[in-house]
mmCIF file of C-alpha atoms in Angstrom:
data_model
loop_
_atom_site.group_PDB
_atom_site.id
_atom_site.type_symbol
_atom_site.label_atom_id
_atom_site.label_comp_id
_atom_site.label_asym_id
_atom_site.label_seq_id
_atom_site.Cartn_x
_atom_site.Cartn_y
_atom_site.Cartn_z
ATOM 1 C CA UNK Z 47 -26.407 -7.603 25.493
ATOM 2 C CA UNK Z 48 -24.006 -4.516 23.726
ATOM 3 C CA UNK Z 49 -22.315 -4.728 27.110
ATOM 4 C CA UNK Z 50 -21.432 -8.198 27.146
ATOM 5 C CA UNK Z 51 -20.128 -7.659 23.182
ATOM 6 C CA UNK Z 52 -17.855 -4.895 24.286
ATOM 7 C CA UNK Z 53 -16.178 -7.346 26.839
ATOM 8 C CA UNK Z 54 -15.908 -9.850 24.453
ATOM 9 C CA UNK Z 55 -13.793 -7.997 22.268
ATOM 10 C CA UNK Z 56 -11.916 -6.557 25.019
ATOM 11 C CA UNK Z 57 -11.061 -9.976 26.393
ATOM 12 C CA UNK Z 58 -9.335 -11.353 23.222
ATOM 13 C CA UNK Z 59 -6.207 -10.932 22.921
ATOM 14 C CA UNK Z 60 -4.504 -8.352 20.521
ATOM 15 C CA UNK Z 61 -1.886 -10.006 18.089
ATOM 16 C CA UNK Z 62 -0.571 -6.919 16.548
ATOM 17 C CA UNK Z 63 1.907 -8.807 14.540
ATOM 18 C CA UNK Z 64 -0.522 -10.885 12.837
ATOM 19 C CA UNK Z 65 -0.196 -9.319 9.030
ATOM 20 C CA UNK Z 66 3.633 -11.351 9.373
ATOM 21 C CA UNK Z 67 1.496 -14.361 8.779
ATOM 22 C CA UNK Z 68 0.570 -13.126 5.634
ATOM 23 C CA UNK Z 69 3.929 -11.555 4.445
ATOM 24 C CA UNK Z 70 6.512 -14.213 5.170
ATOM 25 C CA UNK Z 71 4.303 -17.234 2.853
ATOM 26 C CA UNK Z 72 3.753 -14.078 0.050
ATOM 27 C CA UNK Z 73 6.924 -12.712 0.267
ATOM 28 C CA UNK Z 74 8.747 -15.915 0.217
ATOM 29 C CA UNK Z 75 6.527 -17.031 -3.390
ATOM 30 C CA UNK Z 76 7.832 -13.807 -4.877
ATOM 31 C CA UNK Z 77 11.228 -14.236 -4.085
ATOM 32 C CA UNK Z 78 11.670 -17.844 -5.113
ATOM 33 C CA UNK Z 79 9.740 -16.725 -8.200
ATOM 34 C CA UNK Z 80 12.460 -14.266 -8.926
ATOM 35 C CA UNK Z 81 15.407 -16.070 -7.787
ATOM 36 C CA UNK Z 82 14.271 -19.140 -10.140
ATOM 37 C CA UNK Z 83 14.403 -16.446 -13.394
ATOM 38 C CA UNK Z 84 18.503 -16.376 -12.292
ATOM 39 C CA UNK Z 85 20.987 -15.883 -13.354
ATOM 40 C CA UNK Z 86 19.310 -13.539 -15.403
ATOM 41 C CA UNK Z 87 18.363 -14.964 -19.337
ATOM 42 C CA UNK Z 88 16.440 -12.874 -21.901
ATOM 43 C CA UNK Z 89 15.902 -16.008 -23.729
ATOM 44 C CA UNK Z 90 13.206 -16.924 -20.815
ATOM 45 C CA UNK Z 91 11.403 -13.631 -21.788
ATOM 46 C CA UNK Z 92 11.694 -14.736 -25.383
ATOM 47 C CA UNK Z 93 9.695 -17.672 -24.511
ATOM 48 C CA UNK Z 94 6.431 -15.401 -23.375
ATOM 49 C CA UNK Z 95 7.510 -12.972 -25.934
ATOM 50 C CA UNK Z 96 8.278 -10.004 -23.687
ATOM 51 C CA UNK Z 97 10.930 -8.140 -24.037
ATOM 52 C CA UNK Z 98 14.162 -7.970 -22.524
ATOM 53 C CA UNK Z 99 13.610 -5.051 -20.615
ATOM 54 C CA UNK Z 100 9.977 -6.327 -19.376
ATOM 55 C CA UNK Z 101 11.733 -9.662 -17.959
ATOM 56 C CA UNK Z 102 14.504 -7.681 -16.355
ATOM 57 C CA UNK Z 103 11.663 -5.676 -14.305
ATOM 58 C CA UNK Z 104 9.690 -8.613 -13.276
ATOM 59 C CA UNK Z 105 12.912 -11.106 -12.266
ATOM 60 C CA UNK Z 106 14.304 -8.348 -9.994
ATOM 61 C CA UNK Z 107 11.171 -6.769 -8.918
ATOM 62 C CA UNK Z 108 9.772 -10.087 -7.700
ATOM 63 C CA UNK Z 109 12.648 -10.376 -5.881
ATOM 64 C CA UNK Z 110 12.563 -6.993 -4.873
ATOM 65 C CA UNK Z 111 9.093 -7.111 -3.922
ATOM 66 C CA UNK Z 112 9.731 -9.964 -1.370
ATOM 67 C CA UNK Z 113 12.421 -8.378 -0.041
ATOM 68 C CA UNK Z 114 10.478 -4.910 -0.009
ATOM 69 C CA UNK Z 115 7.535 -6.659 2.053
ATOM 70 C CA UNK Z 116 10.103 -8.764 4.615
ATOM 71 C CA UNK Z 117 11.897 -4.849 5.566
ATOM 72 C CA UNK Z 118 8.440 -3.953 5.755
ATOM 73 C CA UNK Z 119 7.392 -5.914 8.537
ATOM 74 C CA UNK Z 120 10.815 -5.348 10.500
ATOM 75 C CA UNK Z 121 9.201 -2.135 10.798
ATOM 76 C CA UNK Z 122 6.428 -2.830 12.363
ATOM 77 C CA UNK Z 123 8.264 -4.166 15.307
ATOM 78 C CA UNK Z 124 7.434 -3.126 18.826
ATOM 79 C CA UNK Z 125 11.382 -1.226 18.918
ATOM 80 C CA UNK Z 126 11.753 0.260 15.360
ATOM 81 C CA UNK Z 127 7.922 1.164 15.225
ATOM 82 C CA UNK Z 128 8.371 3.724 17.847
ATOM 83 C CA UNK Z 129 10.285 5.960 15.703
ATOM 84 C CA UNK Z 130 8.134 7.827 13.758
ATOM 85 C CA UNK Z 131 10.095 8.168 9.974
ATOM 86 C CA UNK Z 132 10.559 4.347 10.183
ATOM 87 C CA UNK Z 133 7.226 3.503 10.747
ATOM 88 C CA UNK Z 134 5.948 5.778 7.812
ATOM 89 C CA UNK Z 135 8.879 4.573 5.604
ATOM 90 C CA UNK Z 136 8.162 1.131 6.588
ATOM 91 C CA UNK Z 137 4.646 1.726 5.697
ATOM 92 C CA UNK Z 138 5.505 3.464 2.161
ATOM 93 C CA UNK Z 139 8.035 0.302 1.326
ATOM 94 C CA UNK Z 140 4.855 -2.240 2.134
ATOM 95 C CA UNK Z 141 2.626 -0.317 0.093
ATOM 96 C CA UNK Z 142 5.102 0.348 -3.216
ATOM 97 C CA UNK Z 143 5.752 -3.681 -2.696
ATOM 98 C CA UNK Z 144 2.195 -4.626 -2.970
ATOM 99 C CA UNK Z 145 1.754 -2.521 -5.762
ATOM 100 C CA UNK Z 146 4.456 -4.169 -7.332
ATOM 101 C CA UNK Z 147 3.061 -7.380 -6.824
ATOM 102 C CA UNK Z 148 -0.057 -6.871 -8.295
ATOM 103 C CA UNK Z 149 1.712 -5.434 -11.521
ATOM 104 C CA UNK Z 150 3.419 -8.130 -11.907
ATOM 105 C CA UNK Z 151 0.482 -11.221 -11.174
ATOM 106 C CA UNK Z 152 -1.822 -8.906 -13.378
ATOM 107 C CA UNK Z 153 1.033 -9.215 -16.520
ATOM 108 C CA UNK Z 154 1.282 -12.980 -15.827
ATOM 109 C CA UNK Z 155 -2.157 -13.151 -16.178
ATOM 110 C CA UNK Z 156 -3.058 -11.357 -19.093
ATOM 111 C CA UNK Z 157 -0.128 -12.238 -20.829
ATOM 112 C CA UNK Z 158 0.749 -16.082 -19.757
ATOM 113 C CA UNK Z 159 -2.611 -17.554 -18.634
ATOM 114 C CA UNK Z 160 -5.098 -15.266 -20.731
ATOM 115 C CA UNK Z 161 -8.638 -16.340 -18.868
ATOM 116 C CA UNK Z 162 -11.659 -16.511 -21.161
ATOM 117 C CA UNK Z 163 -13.509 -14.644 -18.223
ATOM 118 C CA UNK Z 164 -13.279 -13.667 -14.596
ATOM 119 C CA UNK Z 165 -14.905 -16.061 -12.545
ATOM 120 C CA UNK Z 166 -13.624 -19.310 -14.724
ATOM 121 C CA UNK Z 167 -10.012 -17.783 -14.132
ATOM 122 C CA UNK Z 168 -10.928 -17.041 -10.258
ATOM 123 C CA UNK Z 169 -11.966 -20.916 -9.771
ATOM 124 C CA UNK Z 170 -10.050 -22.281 -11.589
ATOM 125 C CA UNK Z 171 -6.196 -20.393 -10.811
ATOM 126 C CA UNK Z 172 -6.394 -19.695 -7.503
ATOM 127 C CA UNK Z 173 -2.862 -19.445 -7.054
ATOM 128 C CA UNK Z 174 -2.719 -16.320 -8.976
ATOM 129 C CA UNK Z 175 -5.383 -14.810 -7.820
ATOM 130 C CA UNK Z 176 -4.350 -15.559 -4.412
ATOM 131 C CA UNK Z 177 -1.344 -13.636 -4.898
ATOM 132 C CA UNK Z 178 -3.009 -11.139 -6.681
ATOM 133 C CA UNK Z 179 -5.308 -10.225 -4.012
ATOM 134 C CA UNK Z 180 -2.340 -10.487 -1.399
ATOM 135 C CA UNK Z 181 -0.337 -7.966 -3.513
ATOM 136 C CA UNK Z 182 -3.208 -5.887 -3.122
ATOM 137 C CA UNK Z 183 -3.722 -5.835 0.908
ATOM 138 C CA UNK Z 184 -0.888 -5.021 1.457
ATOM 139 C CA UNK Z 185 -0.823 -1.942 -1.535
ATOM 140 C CA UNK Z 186 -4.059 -0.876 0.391
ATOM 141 C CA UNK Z 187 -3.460 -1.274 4.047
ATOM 142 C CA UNK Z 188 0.360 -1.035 4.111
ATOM 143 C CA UNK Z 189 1.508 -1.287 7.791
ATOM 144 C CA UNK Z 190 -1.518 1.004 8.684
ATOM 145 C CA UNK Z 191 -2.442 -0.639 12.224
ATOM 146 C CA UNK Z 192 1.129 0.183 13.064
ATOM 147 C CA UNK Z 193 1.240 3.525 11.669
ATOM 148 C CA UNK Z 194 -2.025 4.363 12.973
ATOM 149 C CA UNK Z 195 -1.116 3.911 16.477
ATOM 150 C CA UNK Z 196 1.769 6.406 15.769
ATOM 151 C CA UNK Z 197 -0.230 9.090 14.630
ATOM 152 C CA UNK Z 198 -2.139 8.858 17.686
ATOM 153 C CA UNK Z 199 0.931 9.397 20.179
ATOM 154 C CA UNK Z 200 1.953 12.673 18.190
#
């Protein structure tokens, strides 16, 4: 019975590229996010009362975020992977971008939506959360798979 688990697993196939299905949909949200806070306004921060300097950082760091996560990825491919300082840069840029991303869904939740408790705000905004716990895959995994497989060649 193991046996025939074993060549189970070793029959499916192996779609290393599969965490681009979850960067291109996350990253894309975070950059239209950002985009639609331009051209930059400090009135819009007004309107959540944060400061000027608060909305600055999360306009261009949800754009940067995106952007962050997209280079990420191009790092992961089979060509660029190979090299070992791009991988491990590639791997540092994913994981500052989903840190970023969490800061930022964690101050639009405390600070724009304001749940009465956890599991209310988890079943009822969904959206949020979503890209809450997306920011945070990616902060804790980074491009690991890839970088993984690099570490084992040197």
């Amino acid at each position: 019975m193991l046996l025939s688990i074993k060549n189970y697993w070793n029959l499916l196939p192996d779609f290393s590229l599969s965490h681009i299905l979850l960067r291109i949909p996350l990253a894309l949200i975070f950059i239209q996010q950002g985009l639609s806070k331009m051209p930059f306004d400090p009135a819009g921060g007004e309107a959540f009362g944060l400061p000027t300097l608060i909305w600055w950082v999360v306009a261009f760091g949800e754009v940067a975020a995106g952007v962050g996560l997209l280079l990420g990825a191009l790092t992961t491919l089979p060509g660029l992977r190979d090299n070992y300082v791009v991988a491990v840069t590639g791997d540092l840029v994913t994981r500052f971008c989903g840190i970023t991303m969490c800061c930022i869904a964690t101050g639009v939740i405390w600070v724009v939506i304001r749940p009465d408790d956890l599991l209310t705000f988890v079943m009822t905004d969904y959206m949020h959360f979503s890209l809450w716990c997306g920011g945070l895959y990616f902060a804790l995994r980074g491009n690991w798979a890839v970088t993984t497989r690099i570490k084992s060649v040197q």
